[in-house]
Amino acid sequence: ATGSLRIAPGADRVGGSLLEAFSISCTIVAHQTISLSASATLTVVAQKNISYGQYPLLFRTDVTNRYDPVVMGDWSFDQLNCDPSDITTELRLGQRGRVRWPNPDKAASAGGVLADGFDMRGAICRVRGTAGTPVGLAQLDEGAGQFPPPVETVISYFVAVLPSVWENLRYERAKTILGRLQVTVGQVAATINVEVPDQAIRLLPPTAFTGKCSSDNGGIVTLDTVTGQGTYEGFPFFDMDLTTGSVRLAPSQELASLMPTDAGARAELTLSCTIYGLYQFPPFGDGPVLQEVIYLGATDDTCFVPKTGNYYFLELHSLTVSGPTQCRTECRKDSTCTYYSLLGATSCYLYRGLCPDAGTPGCLQASGNVFARVLGCAERATCIQLSLSKHFLSGRYCYYGENNYRGGLVFLKEGITSFESFWLHRKSRDFDVWVLQKPAQGDFYNASAAYMTFSGEEMATIDS
């Protein structure tokens, strides 16, 4: 009923009375319904007297693994030989057959095993075991006038594997809360990837990735360990490739209604995610677990900009609120609200129909601090109007693409001719300087990798 396996009642060992090695395969079928079944093949390999199992012995550099053979009777072990031979000096064979790799030579070059294109250390090893009294200690039984029975010697083999794994897990960016990967709801940010260690040996990357996230306001964040989708209160927030660890930030438009509204110009939500890189080698065993914390942010696509001066409106709606946060929330919920103001701590006014001046009939002056509601407030959908001393560089620059680092957005001013077109981009990830640059034939953009290069003449720079 459960699928568990055990030795049949009355049998004291696998194989019963068989004295020689054998192998047998069985097909196990599990039935869930009449039409739904699943099957698996189970192979049992029994060696004579001594066995280290069917699978390779997996060793790790961070812990000392120990493997004991399965034996029949009393055996002692006195010989170990491996190929490649240098591993023979590193492995330790106990008198009872226990195999250890206590101090792997980290400076040794990989070799012996090749798995999916990644080198790792390993060897096929041969051990010798003897049963009863060792041959060199056999003495003549004077009473019986006979030598004792000959000592039985058995050779057993196993494969030892020591994967060369990463020492830590690092992402290209988003490693601090100030440097978090951030995007407006309804848009998609450039994918951030795990940094591959720059080492001569091709180290084995983690075999799987998973994670655990929390939000700055206590909302429920979940990561689906099958699809890799991360959600906030049930709405999509990001996607993670569970095989490579790459993270793609794509918060749903619906998240805007769940964001905590504060007195700032724009609501935002930040997640803190601990990403785990797992080394899993079924059925051999598990390796180390690496981890790294990254920060992901989503911002509202509606901004509230403080205004100065006198403003007049045709319509207003007044209500009593608990504070500035509720007043802003009420304006955001009302699709006709274009401005709002707060007088004192509890008097909230929502406005519609901006008047050109005080002389317009039926217009009333706004009270308190006035804020304008700006829709479509998104970096990747908004253009920038530049006014510069070099007038030919001035104009409207709109989002074109990006480089995969913080502040790596690229904007383009499209002129009537190519001579009136210019790029606006950050010079590099290490310099907080923006460059105005001519387009050229050598310009290159890989959208999927979020990588862009520029080869045209630099016309001007703008310090942030």
Coordinates of C-alpha atoms in Angstrom, one line a residue, residues 43-432:
T43 CA 17.7 -2.8 -9.9
V44 CA 19.2 -4.7 -7.0
V45 CA 22.9 -5.6 -7.3
A46 CA 24.4 -7.9 -4.6
Q47 CA 28.2 -8.4 -4.5
K48 CA 29.9 -11.3 -2.9
N49 CA 30.7 -10.7 0.8
I50 CA 31.7 -7.0 0.4
S51 CA 29.8 -4.1 -1.2
Y52 CA 30.1 -0.3 -1.2
G53 CA 26.8 0.0 -3.1
Q54 CA 25.8 0.5 -6.7
Y55 CA 26.4 4.3 -6.8
P56 CA 29.6 6.4 -6.6
L57 CA 30.7 7.6 -3.2
L58 CA 30.1 11.4 -3.1
F59 CA 32.6 13.4 -1.0
R60 CA 32.5 17.1 -0.1
T61 CA 35.2 19.6 0.8
D62 CA 33.2 21.3 3.6
V63 CA 32.4 18.1 5.6
T64 CA 34.1 14.7 5.9
N65 CA 31.9 11.9 4.5
R66 CA 32.4 8.4 5.7
Y67 CA 31.3 5.3 3.8
D68 CA 31.2 1.8 5.4
P69 CA 30.9 -1.3 3.3
V70 CA 28.2 -3.9 3.7
V71 CA 29.9 -7.2 4.7
M72 CA 29.0 -10.7 5.5
G73 CA 31.0 -11.9 8.4
D74 CA 34.2 -10.6 9.9
W75 CA 36.5 -8.9 7.4
S76 CA 39.6 -6.8 7.6
F77 CA 40.9 -4.4 4.9
D78 CA 44.5 -3.8 4.1
Q79 CA 44.9 -2.4 0.5
L80 CA 43.5 0.5 -1.4
N81 CA 44.5 1.5 -5.0
C82 CA 42.9 4.2 -7.2
D83 CA 43.1 5.4 -10.7
P84 CA 44.2 8.2 -11.1
S85 CA 46.8 7.1 -8.6
D86 CA 47.3 10.5 -6.9
I87 CA 43.9 10.1 -5.2
T88 CA 45.2 6.9 -3.5
T89 CA 47.3 9.1 -1.2
E90 CA 44.4 11.3 -0.2
L91 CA 41.8 8.6 0.5
R92 CA 41.9 6.8 3.9
L93 CA 40.9 3.1 4.3
G94 CA 40.1 1.9 7.8
Q95 CA 40.7 -1.6 9.0
R96 CA 37.0 -2.3 8.8
G97 CA 36.7 -0.9 5.3
R98 CA 35.5 2.7 6.1
V99 CA 36.5 5.1 3.3
R100 CA 37.2 8.8 4.0
W101 CA 38.6 11.7 2.1
P102 CA 39.5 13.9 5.0
N103 CA 41.8 16.6 3.4
P104 CA 41.2 17.0 -0.3
D105 CA 44.0 18.8 -2.1
K106 CA 42.2 22.0 -3.2
A107 CA 45.2 23.0 -5.4
A108 CA 45.0 19.7 -7.4
S109 CA 43.8 19.9 -10.9
A110 CA 40.4 18.4 -11.7
G111 CA 40.4 15.0 -13.4
G112 CA 39.1 11.5 -13.3
V113 CA 35.4 12.4 -13.8
L114 CA 33.6 14.5 -16.5
A115 CA 30.0 15.5 -15.8
D116 CA 28.0 17.7 -18.2
G117 CA 31.2 19.5 -19.3
F118 CA 32.4 20.3 -15.8
D119 CA 35.5 18.7 -14.5
M120 CA 35.6 17.3 -11.0
R121 CA 38.0 15.1 -9.1
G122 CA 37.3 11.4 -8.9
A123 CA 38.7 7.9 -9.3
I124 CA 37.7 4.2 -9.5
C125 CA 39.2 2.5 -6.6
R126 CA 40.0 -1.1 -5.6
V127 CA 40.0 -2.4 -2.1
R128 CA 41.1 -5.8 -0.7
G129 CA 39.4 -7.5 2.2
T130 CA 40.3 -10.7 4.0
A131 CA 38.1 -12.9 6.1
G132 CA 39.3 -14.7 9.2
T133 CA 43.0 -14.8 10.2
P134 CA 45.4 -13.0 7.8
V135 CA 47.6 -15.4 5.8
G136 CA 50.8 -14.1 7.3
L137 CA 49.7 -15.0 10.8
A138 CA 48.5 -18.5 10.1
Q139 CA 50.2 -21.1 12.3
L140 CA 50.4 -24.9 12.3
D141 CA 47.8 -26.5 14.5
E142 CA 50.2 -28.9 16.3
G143 CA 47.4 -30.8 18.0
A144 CA 45.6 -31.6 14.8
G145 CA 48.7 -31.6 12.6
Q146 CA 46.9 -29.4 10.1
F147 CA 47.0 -25.8 8.9
P148 CA 43.9 -23.7 9.5
P149 CA 41.5 -23.2 6.6
P150 CA 42.9 -20.8 4.0
V151 CA 42.0 -17.2 4.4
E152 CA 39.5 -15.9 1.9
T153 CA 40.4 -12.7 0.0
V154 CA 37.8 -10.6 -1.9
I155 CA 38.3 -7.6 -4.1
S156 CA 35.7 -4.9 -4.2
Y157 CA 35.4 -1.7 -6.3
F158 CA 33.9 1.7 -5.9
V159 CA 33.9 5.1 -7.6
A160 CA 34.8 8.1 -5.5
V161 CA 33.7 11.6 -6.7
L162 CA 34.6 15.0 -5.3
P163 CA 32.7 17.8 -7.1
S164 CA 34.5 21.1 -7.5
V165 CA 31.8 23.5 -6.3
W166 CA 31.4 27.3 -5.9
E167 CA 32.5 28.8 -2.6
N168 CA 29.8 31.4 -2.6
L169 CA 26.8 32.7 -4.4
R170 CA 26.7 36.2 -5.9
Y171 CA 24.4 38.2 -8.1
E172 CA 25.3 40.9 -10.6
R173 CA 23.3 43.5 -8.7
A174 CA 20.5 44.1 -6.3
K175 CA 22.7 43.0 -3.3
T176 CA 21.7 46.0 -1.1
I177 CA 18.5 47.7 -0.4
L178 CA 19.8 50.9 -1.9
G179 CA 20.9 49.1 -4.9
R180 CA 17.8 47.0 -5.3
L181 CA 16.4 46.0 -8.7
Q182 CA 13.4 48.2 -9.2
V183 CA 10.7 48.6 -11.8
T184 CA 7.2 50.2 -12.2
V185 CA 4.2 47.9 -11.9
G186 CA 3.2 46.5 -15.3
Q187 CA 6.7 46.7 -16.7
V188 CA 9.6 44.3 -16.9
A189 CA 13.2 44.9 -15.6
A190 CA 16.3 43.5 -17.1
T191 CA 17.1 39.9 -15.8
I192 CA 19.7 39.7 -13.2
N193 CA 22.0 36.6 -13.3
V194 CA 24.2 34.7 -10.9
E195 CA 27.9 35.7 -11.3
V196 CA 30.0 32.8 -12.4
P197 CA 33.3 32.6 -10.4
D198 CA 36.3 33.6 -12.5
Q199 CA 38.5 30.6 -11.9
A200 CA 40.7 28.4 -14.1
I201 CA 38.8 25.2 -13.2
R202 CA 35.3 25.0 -14.5
L203 CA 33.6 24.8 -11.2
L204 CA 30.3 22.9 -11.0
P205 CA 27.4 25.4 -10.5
P206 CA 24.5 24.7 -8.2
T207 CA 22.2 22.1 -9.6
A208 CA 19.0 23.9 -8.4
F209 CA 17.9 27.1 -6.9
T210 CA 15.1 28.1 -4.6
G211 CA 14.4 31.0 -2.3
K212 CA 12.4 32.6 0.5
C213 CA 11.2 36.2 0.5
S214 CA 9.5 38.7 2.8
S215 CA 8.1 42.2 2.2
D216 CA 8.9 45.4 4.0
N217 CA 5.2 45.8 5.1
G218 CA 4.5 42.3 6.2
G219 CA 2.6 41.2 3.2
I220 CA 2.6 37.5 2.2
V221 CA 5.3 36.6 -0.4
T222 CA 5.5 33.1 -1.8
L223 CA 7.8 31.4 -4.4
D224 CA 6.4 28.5 -6.4
T225 CA 9.1 25.8 -6.3
V226 CA 7.7 24.2 -9.5
T227 CA 7.2 27.2 -11.8
G228 CA 9.6 29.7 -10.1
Q229 CA 7.0 32.5 -9.9
G230 CA 7.2 34.8 -6.9
T231 CA 3.9 36.4 -5.8
Y232 CA 2.9 39.1 -3.4
E233 CA -0.5 38.5 -1.8
G234 CA -1.3 36.3 -4.8
F235 CA -0.2 38.7 -7.6
P236 CA 2.9 38.1 -9.8
F237 CA 6.0 40.0 -8.7
F238 CA 9.0 38.2 -10.2
D239 CA 10.1 35.0 -11.9
M240 CA 13.1 32.9 -11.0
D241 CA 14.8 30.3 -13.2
L242 CA 15.1 27.4 -10.8
T243 CA 17.9 25.8 -12.8
T244 CA 20.2 28.9 -13.3
G245 CA 19.0 31.3 -10.5
S246 CA 18.3 34.1 -12.9
V247 CA 15.6 36.6 -11.6
R248 CA 13.3 38.6 -13.8
L249 CA 11.4 41.3 -12.1
A250 CA 7.9 41.8 -13.6
P251 CA 5.4 43.1 -11.0
S252 CA 1.7 42.9 -12.0
Q253 CA -0.3 46.0 -12.6
E254 CA -2.7 45.0 -9.9
L255 CA 0.0 45.3 -7.3
A256 CA -0.5 49.1 -7.3
S257 CA -3.7 48.8 -5.4
L258 CA -1.9 46.9 -2.6
M259 CA 1.0 49.2 -2.2
P260 CA 1.3 51.2 1.1
T261 CA 0.5 54.8 0.4
D262 CA 2.7 57.3 2.2
A263 CA 3.5 61.0 2.1
G264 CA 6.2 60.5 -0.6
A265 CA 5.7 61.3 -4.2
R266 CA 5.3 57.7 -5.2
A267 CA 4.2 54.5 -3.5
E268 CA 6.6 51.6 -3.5
L269 CA 7.1 48.0 -2.2
T270 CA 10.3 46.2 -1.5
L271 CA 11.0 42.5 -1.1
S272 CA 14.0 40.9 0.5
C273 CA 14.8 37.5 -0.9
T274 CA 17.3 34.9 0.3
I275 CA 18.2 32.8 -2.7
Y276 CA 19.6 29.3 -2.1
G277 CA 21.9 27.5 -4.5
L278 CA 21.5 23.8 -3.9
Y279 CA 23.9 21.0 -4.8
Q280 CA 21.8 17.8 -5.3
F281 CA 23.3 14.6 -6.7
P282 CA 20.5 12.0 -6.4
P283 CA 20.9 9.2 -5.7
F284 CA 24.5 9.8 -4.5
G285 CA 23.7 12.5 -1.9
D286 CA 23.5 16.2 -1.3
G287 CA 26.2 18.8 -1.4
P288 CA 26.6 22.2 0.2
V289 CA 24.0 25.0 0.2
L290 CA 25.0 28.5 -0.9
Q291 CA 22.9 31.6 -0.2
E292 CA 22.7 35.3 -1.2
V293 CA 20.2 38.0 -0.3
I294 CA 18.9 40.2 -3.1
Y295 CA 16.4 43.1 -2.9
L296 CA 13.5 43.7 -5.4
G297 CA 11.3 46.7 -5.6
A298 CA 8.1 47.8 -7.4
T299 CA 6.9 51.3 -7.7
D300 CA 3.4 52.7 -8.4
D301 CA 2.6 53.9 -11.9
T302 CA 0.8 56.9 -10.3
C303 CA 2.8 59.8 -8.9
F304 CA 1.7 62.7 -6.7
V305 CA 3.7 65.9 -7.2
P306 CA 3.5 68.7 -4.7
K307 CA 2.5 72.0 -6.3
T308 CA 3.1 75.6 -5.2
G309 CA 0.9 78.7 -6.0
N310 CA -2.8 79.2 -6.2
Y311 CA -5.0 76.7 -7.9
Y312 CA -8.7 76.9 -8.7
F313 CA -11.1 74.1 -9.4
L314 CA -14.7 73.7 -10.6
E315 CA -15.5 70.7 -8.5
L316 CA -14.4 69.5 -5.1
H317 CA -15.3 66.8 -2.7
S318 CA -14.4 67.1 1.0
L319 CA -14.1 64.4 3.5
T320 CA -12.6 63.7 6.9
V321 CA -9.6 61.4 7.0
S322 CA -7.2 60.0 9.6
G323 CA -4.2 61.5 8.0
P324 CA -2.3 62.3 4.7
T325 CA -2.0 58.6 3.8
Q326 CA -5.8 58.1 3.7
C327 CA -6.3 61.3 1.8
R328 CA -3.9 60.2 -1.0
T329 CA -5.5 56.8 -1.1
E330 CA -9.0 58.3 -1.6
C331 CA -7.7 60.4 -4.5
R332 CA -6.0 57.4 -6.1
K333 CA -9.2 55.3 -5.8
D334 CA -11.3 58.0 -7.5
S335 CA -10.6 57.9 -11.3
T336 CA -11.8 61.5 -11.7
C337 CA -9.5 63.0 -9.0
T338 CA -6.7 65.1 -10.6
Y339 CA -5.6 67.0 -7.5
Y340 CA -6.0 66.7 -3.8
S341 CA -5.1 68.8 -0.8
L342 CA -4.9 68.3 2.9
L343 CA -5.8 71.1 5.4
G344 CA -4.7 70.4 8.9
A345 CA -4.5 66.7 9.8
T346 CA -8.0 65.5 8.9
S347 CA -9.6 67.8 6.3
C348 CA -9.1 66.2 2.8
Y349 CA -10.2 67.8 -0.5
L350 CA -10.4 66.0 -3.9
Y351 CA -10.5 68.2 -6.9
R352 CA -11.7 67.9 -10.5
G353 CA -11.8 70.5 -13.4
L354 CA -8.7 72.7 -13.1
C355 CA -9.6 76.4 -13.8
P356 CA -7.2 78.6 -15.8
D357 CA -7.5 81.5 -13.3
A358 CA -9.5 82.9 -10.4
G359 CA -11.8 84.8 -12.7
T360 CA -13.4 81.7 -14.1
P361 CA -17.1 81.5 -13.0
G362 CA -17.8 78.8 -10.4
C363 CA -14.2 78.1 -9.5
L364 CA -13.0 77.7 -5.9
Q365 CA -9.5 78.1 -4.6
A366 CA -7.8 75.0 -3.3
S367 CA -7.1 74.9 0.5
G368 CA -3.9 73.6 2.1
N369 CA -1.0 71.8 0.4
V370 CA -1.9 70.8 -3.1
F371 CA -0.7 67.6 -4.9
A372 CA -1.1 66.8 -8.6
R373 CA -1.9 63.3 -9.6
V374 CA 0.2 62.1 -12.5
L375 CA -0.8 58.9 -14.4
G376 CA 1.6 56.7 -16.4
C377 CA 4.5 57.5 -14.1
A378 CA 7.0 54.9 -15.3
E379 CA 10.7 55.1 -16.2
R380 CA 10.3 52.7 -19.2
A381 CA 7.3 54.5 -20.6
T382 CA 8.1 58.1 -19.9
C383 CA 10.1 60.6 -21.9
I384 CA 12.6 63.2 -20.5
Q385 CA 12.6 66.8 -21.7
L386 CA 16.1 68.3 -21.6
S387 CA 16.8 72.0 -21.9
L388 CA 20.6 72.5 -22.5
S389 CA 22.8 75.5 -23.4
K390 CA 23.6 73.6 -26.7
H391 CA 20.2 73.9 -28.1
F392 CA 20.7 71.2 -30.7
L393 CA 21.0 68.7 -27.9
S394 CA 17.8 69.8 -26.2
G395 CA 14.6 68.0 -26.8
R396 CA 12.5 65.0 -25.9
Y397 CA 14.4 61.8 -25.0
C398 CA 12.3 58.6 -24.7
Y399 CA 13.2 55.2 -23.3
Y400 CA 14.9 52.8 -25.8
G401 CA 16.6 50.0 -23.8
E402 CA 19.0 49.5 -20.9
N403 CA 22.2 48.1 -19.6
N404 CA 22.0 45.6 -16.8
Y405 CA 23.1 47.8 -13.9
R406 CA 21.4 50.3 -11.6
G407 CA 20.7 53.5 -13.5
G408 CA 21.4 51.7 -16.8
L409 CA 18.3 53.1 -18.7
V410 CA 19.1 54.3 -22.2
F411 CA 17.0 57.1 -23.8
L412 CA 17.0 58.2 -27.4
K413 CA 16.1 61.6 -29.0
E414 CA 14.9 60.9 -32.5
G415 CA 15.5 63.9 -34.7
I416 CA 14.3 64.5 -38.3
T417 CA 17.8 63.4 -39.5
S418 CA 20.5 61.2 -38.0
F419 CA 22.5 64.3 -37.3
E420 CA 19.8 65.5 -34.9
S421 CA 19.5 62.2 -33.0
F422 CA 21.3 61.5 -29.8
W423 CA 21.6 58.8 -27.1
L424 CA 21.3 59.7 -23.4
H425 CA 22.8 57.0 -21.1
R426 CA 24.9 56.5 -18.0
K427 CA 28.6 56.3 -18.9
S428 CA 29.1 53.0 -16.9
R429 CA 28.1 51.2 -13.8
D430 CA 31.0 52.8 -11.9
F431 CA 30.5 56.4 -13.0
D432 CA 27.4 58.4 -12.1

